[in-house]
Short mmCIF file of C-alpha atoms in Angstrom, two decimals:
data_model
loop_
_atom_site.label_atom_id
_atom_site.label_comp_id
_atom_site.label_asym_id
_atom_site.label_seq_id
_atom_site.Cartn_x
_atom_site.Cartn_y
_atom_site.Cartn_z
CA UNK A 1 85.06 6.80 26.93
CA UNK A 2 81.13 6.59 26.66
CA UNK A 3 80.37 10.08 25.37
CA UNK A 4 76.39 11.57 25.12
CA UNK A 5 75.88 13.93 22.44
CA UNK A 6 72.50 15.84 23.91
CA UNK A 7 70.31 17.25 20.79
CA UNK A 8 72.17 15.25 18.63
CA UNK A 9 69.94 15.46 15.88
CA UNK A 10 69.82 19.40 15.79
CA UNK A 11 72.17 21.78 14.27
CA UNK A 12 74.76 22.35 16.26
CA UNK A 13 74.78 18.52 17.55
CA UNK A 14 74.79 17.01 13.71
CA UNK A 15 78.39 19.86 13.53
CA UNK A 16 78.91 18.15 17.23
CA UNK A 17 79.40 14.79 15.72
CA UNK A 18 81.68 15.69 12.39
CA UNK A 19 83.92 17.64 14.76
CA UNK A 20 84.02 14.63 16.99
CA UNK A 21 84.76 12.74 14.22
CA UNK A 22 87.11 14.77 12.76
CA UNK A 23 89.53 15.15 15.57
CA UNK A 24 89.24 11.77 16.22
CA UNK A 25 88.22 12.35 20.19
CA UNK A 26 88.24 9.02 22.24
CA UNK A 27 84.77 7.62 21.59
CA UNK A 28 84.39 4.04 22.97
CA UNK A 29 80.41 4.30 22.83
CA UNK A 30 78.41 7.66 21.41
CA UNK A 31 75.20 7.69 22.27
CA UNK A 32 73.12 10.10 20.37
CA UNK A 33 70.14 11.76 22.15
CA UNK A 34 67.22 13.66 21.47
CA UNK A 35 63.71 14.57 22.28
CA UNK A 36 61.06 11.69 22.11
CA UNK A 37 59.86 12.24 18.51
CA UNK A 38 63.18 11.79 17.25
CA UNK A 39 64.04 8.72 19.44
CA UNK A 40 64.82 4.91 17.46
CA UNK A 41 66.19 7.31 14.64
CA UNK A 42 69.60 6.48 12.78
CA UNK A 43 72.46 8.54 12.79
CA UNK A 44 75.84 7.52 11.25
CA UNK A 45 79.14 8.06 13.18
CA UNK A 46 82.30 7.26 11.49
CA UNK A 47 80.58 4.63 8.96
CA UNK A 48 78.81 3.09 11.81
CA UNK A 49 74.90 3.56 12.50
CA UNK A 50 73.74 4.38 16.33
CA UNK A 51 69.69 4.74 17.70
CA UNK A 52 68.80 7.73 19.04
CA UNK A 53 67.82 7.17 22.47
CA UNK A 54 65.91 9.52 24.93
CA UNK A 55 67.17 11.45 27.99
CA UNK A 56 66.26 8.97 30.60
CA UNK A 57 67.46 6.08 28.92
CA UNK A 58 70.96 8.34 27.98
CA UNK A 59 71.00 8.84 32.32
CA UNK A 60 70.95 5.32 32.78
CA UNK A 61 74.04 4.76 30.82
CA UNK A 62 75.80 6.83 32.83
CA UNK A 63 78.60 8.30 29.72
CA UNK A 64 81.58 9.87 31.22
CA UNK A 65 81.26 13.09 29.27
CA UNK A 66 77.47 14.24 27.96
CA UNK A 67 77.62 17.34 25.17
CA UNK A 68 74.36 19.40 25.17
CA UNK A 69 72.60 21.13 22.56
CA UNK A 70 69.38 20.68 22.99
CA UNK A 71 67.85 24.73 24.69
CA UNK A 72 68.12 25.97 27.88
CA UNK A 73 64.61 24.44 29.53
CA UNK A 74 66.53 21.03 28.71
CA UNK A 75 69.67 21.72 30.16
CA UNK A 76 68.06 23.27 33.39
CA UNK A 77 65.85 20.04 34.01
CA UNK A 78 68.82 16.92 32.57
CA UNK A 79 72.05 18.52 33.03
CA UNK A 80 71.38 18.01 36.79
CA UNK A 81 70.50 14.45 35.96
CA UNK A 82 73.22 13.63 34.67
CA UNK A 83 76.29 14.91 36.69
CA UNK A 84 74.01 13.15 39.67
CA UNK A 85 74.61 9.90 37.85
CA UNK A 86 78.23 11.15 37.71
CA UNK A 87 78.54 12.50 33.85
CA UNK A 88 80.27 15.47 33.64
CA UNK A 89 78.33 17.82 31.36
CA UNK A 90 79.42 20.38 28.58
CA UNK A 91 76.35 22.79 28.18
CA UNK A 92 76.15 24.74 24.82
CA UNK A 93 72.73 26.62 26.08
CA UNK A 94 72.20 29.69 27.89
CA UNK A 95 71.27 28.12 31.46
CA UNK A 96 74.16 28.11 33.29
CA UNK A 97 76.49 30.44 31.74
CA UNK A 98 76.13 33.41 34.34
CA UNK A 99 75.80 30.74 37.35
CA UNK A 100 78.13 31.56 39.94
CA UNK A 101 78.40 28.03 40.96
CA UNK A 102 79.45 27.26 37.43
CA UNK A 103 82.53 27.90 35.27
CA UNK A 104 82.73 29.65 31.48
CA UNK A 105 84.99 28.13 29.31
CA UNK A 106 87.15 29.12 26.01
CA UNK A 107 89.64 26.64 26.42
CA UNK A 108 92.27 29.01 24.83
CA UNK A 109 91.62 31.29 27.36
CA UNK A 110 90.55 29.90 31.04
CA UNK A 111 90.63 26.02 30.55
CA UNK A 112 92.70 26.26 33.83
CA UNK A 113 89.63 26.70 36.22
CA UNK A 114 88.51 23.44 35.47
CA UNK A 115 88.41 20.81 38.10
CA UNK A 116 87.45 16.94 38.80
CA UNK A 117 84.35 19.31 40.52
CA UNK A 118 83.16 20.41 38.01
CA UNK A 119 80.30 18.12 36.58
CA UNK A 120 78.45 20.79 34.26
CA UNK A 121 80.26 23.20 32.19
CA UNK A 122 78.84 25.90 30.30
CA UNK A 123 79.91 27.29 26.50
CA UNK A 124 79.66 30.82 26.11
CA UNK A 125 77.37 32.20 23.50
CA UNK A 126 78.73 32.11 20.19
CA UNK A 127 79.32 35.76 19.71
CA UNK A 128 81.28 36.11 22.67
CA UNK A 129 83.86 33.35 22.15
CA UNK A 130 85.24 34.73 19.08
CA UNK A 131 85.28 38.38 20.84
CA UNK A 132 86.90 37.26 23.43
CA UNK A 133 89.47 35.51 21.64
CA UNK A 134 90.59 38.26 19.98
CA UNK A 135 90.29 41.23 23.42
CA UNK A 136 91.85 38.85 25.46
CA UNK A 137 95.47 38.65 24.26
CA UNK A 138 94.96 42.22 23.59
CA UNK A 139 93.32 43.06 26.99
CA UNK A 140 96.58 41.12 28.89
CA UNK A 141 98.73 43.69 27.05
CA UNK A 142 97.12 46.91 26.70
CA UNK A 143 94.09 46.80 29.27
CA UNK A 144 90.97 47.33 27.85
CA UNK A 145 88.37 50.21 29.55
CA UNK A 146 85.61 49.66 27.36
CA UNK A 147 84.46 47.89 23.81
CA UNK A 148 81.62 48.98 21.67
CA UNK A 149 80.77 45.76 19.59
CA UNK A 150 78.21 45.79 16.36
CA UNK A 151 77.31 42.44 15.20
CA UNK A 152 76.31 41.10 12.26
CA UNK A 153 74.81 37.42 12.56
CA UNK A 154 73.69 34.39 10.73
CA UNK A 155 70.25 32.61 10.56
CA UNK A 156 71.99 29.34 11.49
CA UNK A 157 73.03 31.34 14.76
CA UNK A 158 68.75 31.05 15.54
CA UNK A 159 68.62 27.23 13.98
CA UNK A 160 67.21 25.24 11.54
CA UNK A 161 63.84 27.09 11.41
CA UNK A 162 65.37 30.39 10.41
CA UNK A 163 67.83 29.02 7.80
CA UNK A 164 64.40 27.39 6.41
CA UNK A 165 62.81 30.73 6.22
CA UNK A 166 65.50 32.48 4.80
CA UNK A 167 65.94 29.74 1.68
CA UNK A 168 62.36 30.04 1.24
CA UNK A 169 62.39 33.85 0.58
CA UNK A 170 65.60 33.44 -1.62
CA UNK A 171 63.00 30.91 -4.00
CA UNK A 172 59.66 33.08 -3.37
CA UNK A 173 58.17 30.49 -1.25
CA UNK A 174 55.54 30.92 1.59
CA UNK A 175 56.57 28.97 4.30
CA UNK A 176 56.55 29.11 8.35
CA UNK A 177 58.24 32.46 9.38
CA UNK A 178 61.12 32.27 12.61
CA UNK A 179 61.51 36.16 12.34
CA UNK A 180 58.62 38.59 12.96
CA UNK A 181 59.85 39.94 9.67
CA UNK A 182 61.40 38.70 6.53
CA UNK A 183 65.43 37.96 6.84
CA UNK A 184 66.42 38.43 2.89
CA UNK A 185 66.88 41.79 1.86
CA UNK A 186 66.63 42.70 5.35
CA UNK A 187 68.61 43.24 8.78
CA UNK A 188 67.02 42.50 12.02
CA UNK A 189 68.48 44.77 15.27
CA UNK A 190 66.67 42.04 17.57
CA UNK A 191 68.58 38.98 18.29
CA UNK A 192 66.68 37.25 21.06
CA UNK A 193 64.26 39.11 23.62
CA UNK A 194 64.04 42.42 24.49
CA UNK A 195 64.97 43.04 28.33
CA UNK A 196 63.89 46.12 30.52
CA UNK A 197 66.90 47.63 29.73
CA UNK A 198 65.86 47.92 26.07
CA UNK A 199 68.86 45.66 24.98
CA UNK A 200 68.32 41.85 24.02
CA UNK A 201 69.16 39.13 25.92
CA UNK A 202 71.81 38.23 22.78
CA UNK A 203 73.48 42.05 23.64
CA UNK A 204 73.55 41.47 27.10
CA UNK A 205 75.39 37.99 27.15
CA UNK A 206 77.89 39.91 24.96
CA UNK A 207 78.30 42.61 27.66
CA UNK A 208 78.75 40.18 30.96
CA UNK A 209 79.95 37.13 29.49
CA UNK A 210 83.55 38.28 28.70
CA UNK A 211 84.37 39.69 32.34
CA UNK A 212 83.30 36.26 33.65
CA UNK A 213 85.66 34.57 30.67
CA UNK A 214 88.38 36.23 31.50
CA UNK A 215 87.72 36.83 35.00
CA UNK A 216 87.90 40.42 34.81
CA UNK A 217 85.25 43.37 35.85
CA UNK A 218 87.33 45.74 34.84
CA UNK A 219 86.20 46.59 31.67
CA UNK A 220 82.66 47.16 30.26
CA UNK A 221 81.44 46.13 27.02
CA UNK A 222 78.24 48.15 25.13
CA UNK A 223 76.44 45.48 22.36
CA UNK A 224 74.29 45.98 19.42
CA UNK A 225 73.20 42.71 18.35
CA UNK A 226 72.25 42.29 14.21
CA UNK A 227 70.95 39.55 12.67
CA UNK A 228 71.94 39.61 8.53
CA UNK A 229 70.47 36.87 5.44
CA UNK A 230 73.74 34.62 5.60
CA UNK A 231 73.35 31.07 6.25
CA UNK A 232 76.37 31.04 8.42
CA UNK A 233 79.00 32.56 10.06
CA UNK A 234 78.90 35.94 12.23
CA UNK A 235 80.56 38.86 11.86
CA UNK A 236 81.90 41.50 14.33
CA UNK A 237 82.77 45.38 14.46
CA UNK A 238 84.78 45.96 17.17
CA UNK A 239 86.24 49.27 18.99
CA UNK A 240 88.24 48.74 21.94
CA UNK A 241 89.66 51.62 24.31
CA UNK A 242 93.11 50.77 25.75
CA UNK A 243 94.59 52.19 28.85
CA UNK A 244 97.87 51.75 27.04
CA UNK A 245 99.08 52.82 24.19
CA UNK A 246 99.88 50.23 21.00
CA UNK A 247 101.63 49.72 17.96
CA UNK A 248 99.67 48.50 15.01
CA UNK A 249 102.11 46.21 13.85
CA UNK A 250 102.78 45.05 17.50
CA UNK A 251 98.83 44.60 17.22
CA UNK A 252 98.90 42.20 14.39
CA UNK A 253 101.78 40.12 15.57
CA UNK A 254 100.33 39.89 18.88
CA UNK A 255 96.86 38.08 17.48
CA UNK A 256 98.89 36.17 14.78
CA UNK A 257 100.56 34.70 17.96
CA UNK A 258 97.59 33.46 19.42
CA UNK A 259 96.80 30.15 18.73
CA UNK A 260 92.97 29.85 17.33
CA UNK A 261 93.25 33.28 15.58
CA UNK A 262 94.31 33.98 12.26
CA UNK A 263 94.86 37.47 11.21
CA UNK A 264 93.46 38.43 7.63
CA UNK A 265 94.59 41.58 7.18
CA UNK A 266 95.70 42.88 3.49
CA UNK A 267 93.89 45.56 2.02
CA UNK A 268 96.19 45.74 -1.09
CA UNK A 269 94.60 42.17 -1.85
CA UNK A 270 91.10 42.74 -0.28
CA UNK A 271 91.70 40.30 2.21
CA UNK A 272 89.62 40.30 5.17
CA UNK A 273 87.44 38.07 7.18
CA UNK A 274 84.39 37.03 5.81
CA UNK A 275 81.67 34.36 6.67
CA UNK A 276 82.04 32.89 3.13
CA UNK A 277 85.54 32.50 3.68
CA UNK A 278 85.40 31.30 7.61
CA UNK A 279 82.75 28.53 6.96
CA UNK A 280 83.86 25.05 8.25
CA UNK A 281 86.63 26.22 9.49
CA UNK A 282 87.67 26.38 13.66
CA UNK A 283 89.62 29.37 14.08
CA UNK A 284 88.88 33.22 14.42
CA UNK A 285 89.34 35.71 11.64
CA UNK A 286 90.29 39.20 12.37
CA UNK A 287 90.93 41.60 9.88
CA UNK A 288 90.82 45.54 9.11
CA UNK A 289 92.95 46.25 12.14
CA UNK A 290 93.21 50.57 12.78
CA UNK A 291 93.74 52.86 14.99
CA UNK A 292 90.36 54.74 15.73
CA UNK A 293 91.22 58.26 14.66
CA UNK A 294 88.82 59.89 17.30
CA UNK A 295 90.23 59.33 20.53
CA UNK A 296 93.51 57.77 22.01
CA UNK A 297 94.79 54.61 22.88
CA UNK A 298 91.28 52.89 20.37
CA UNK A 299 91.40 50.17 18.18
CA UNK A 300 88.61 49.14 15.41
CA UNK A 301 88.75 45.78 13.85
CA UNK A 302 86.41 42.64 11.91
CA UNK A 303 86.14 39.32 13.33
CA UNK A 304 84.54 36.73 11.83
CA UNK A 305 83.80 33.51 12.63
CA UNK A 306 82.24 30.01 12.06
CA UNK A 307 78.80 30.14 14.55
CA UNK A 308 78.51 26.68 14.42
CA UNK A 309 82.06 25.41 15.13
CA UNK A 310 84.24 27.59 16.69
CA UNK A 311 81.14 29.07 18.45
CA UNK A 312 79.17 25.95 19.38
CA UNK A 313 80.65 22.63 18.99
CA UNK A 314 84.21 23.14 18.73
CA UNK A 315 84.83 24.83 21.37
CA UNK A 316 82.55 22.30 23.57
CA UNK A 317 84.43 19.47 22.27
CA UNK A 318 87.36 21.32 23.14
CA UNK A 319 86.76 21.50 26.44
CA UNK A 320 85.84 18.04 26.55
CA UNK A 321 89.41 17.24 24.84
CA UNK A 322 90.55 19.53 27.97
CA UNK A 323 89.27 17.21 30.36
CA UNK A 324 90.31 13.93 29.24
CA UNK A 325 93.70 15.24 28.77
CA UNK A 326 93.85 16.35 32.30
CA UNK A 327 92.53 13.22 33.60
CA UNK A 328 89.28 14.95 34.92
CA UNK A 329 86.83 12.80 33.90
#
């Protein structure tokens, strides 16, 4: 299995390859990629060093599986590329998650849809994976109208630039700014661009993204997108309307069930999700589970999660796991 891990040298492909390594995924070669300046570099894979090569060069090598992280202008012009040479891509950016022609994956969740067609893949934003993971058991049971989500989201969610600028403020130093404002001390209601709409594009990926996910139109989701001075991990308020009516401790059992999701629940110990608590770690934290008080049949809770893994490279790599399992690559 020749894998290509696109961006490699970035943040989410550096988590790419310990995750990789971690679950010990079928790697016969790896070849690391990145943009020119970074090319003849060293990385080290499981005690072994490999040169970063460039995009072309990755093409010609034709790997059975590529993993991208590398922006969206990338993945519009090489993904192509690639599946022509017969690679079947996993795409991390925001290119071709709302193309009809291409599927949206949480393997938990819609892994199914995949086929020997399918030669470039796209991973949901990170914010929406770990919503959806938690509203989708849910949503099968109790059929969600409508969920008002409040965010509350890392600097590593932006990249190395922002995490930069947010430990320079925590030591007092001047230094190149990613926000239009400072990050420490401060929360920034603008995750991405502003749209005509007067949402960002961060709020709207949260609104469509699910109904493609779980292949349901159903329901309509209403974002405000937050981004907060922690280095990682993001954080969700969530307030679902059911059609149905549910039990709280059916609730709970019902997202304990679900494999990926662990349910941190109890107040008597102050236990609830937190980004300190779900860093490095691949599964989805939900926590302060309620009834909403002000109208029937709503739900509030917290879910936290690890941006980087469970929202990023984990769940490509899972999907990548998917398809060598099911002999589609």
């Amino acid at each position: 299995m020749k894998v290509a891990v696109v961006g490699a040298t970035g943040m989410v492909g550096e988590v790419m390859l310990k995750v990789l390594a971690e679950r010990n995924f079928p790697i016969t070669e790896l070849i690391p990629v990145a943009s020119e300046r970074s090319v003849g570099k060293t990385i080290t894979y499981k005690g072994n060093d490999y040169s970063v090569v460039g995009l072309e060069t990755a093409v010609s090598m034709k790997p059975e599986i590529a993993l991208f992280s590398a922006g969206g202008d990338t993945s519009v012009e090489w993904a192509p590329k690639f599946a022509e040479a017969g690679t079947t891509v996993v795409d991390n950016s925001s290119a071709w998650r709302m193309d009809p022609t291409k599927k949206l994956v949480v393997p938990e969740i819609n892994a199914n849809v995949l086929t020997k067609e399918d030669k470039i893949i796209a991973n949901p934003n990170c914010s929406t994976i770990q919503l959806v993971m938690a509203l989708n058991p849910l949503h099968e049971k109790y059929n969600m109208k409508r969920v008002v989500v409040s965010t509350y989201q890392s600097v590593s969610g932006t990249g190395v630039k922002a995490v930069r600028q947010l430990e320079n403020e925590i030591a007092g130093v001047e230094g190149e700014m990613a926000y239009p404002y400072p990050i420490g001390r401060n929360a920034l209601p603008h995750c991405d661009v502003f749209l005509d709409n007067g949402y960002t594009k961060e709020e709207m990926k949260l609104a469509r993204e699910p109904q493609k996910i779980m292949g349901d139109r159903t329901f309509s989701i209403s974002a405000t997108a937050v981004r907060i001075p922690t280095a990682g991990g993001h954080s969700e308020s969530v307030n679902v309307e059911f059609e149905n009516d549910f039990d709280l401790a059916d609730v709970r059992q019902l997202l304990s069930n679900t494999p990926g999701v662990i349910v941190q629940d109890d107040l008597e110990n102050n236990s609830y999700p937190m980004p300190i608590y779900a860093h490095d770690k691949d599964e989805v934290f939900v926590g302060r589970i309620r009834r909403d008080e002000t109208q029937p049949n709503t739900l509030n809770m917290w879910i936290v999660a690890d941006n980087l893994r469970k929202g990023a490279a984990t769940n490509t790599i899972q999907i990548a796991e998917y398809l060598v399992e099911n002999n589609l690559v």
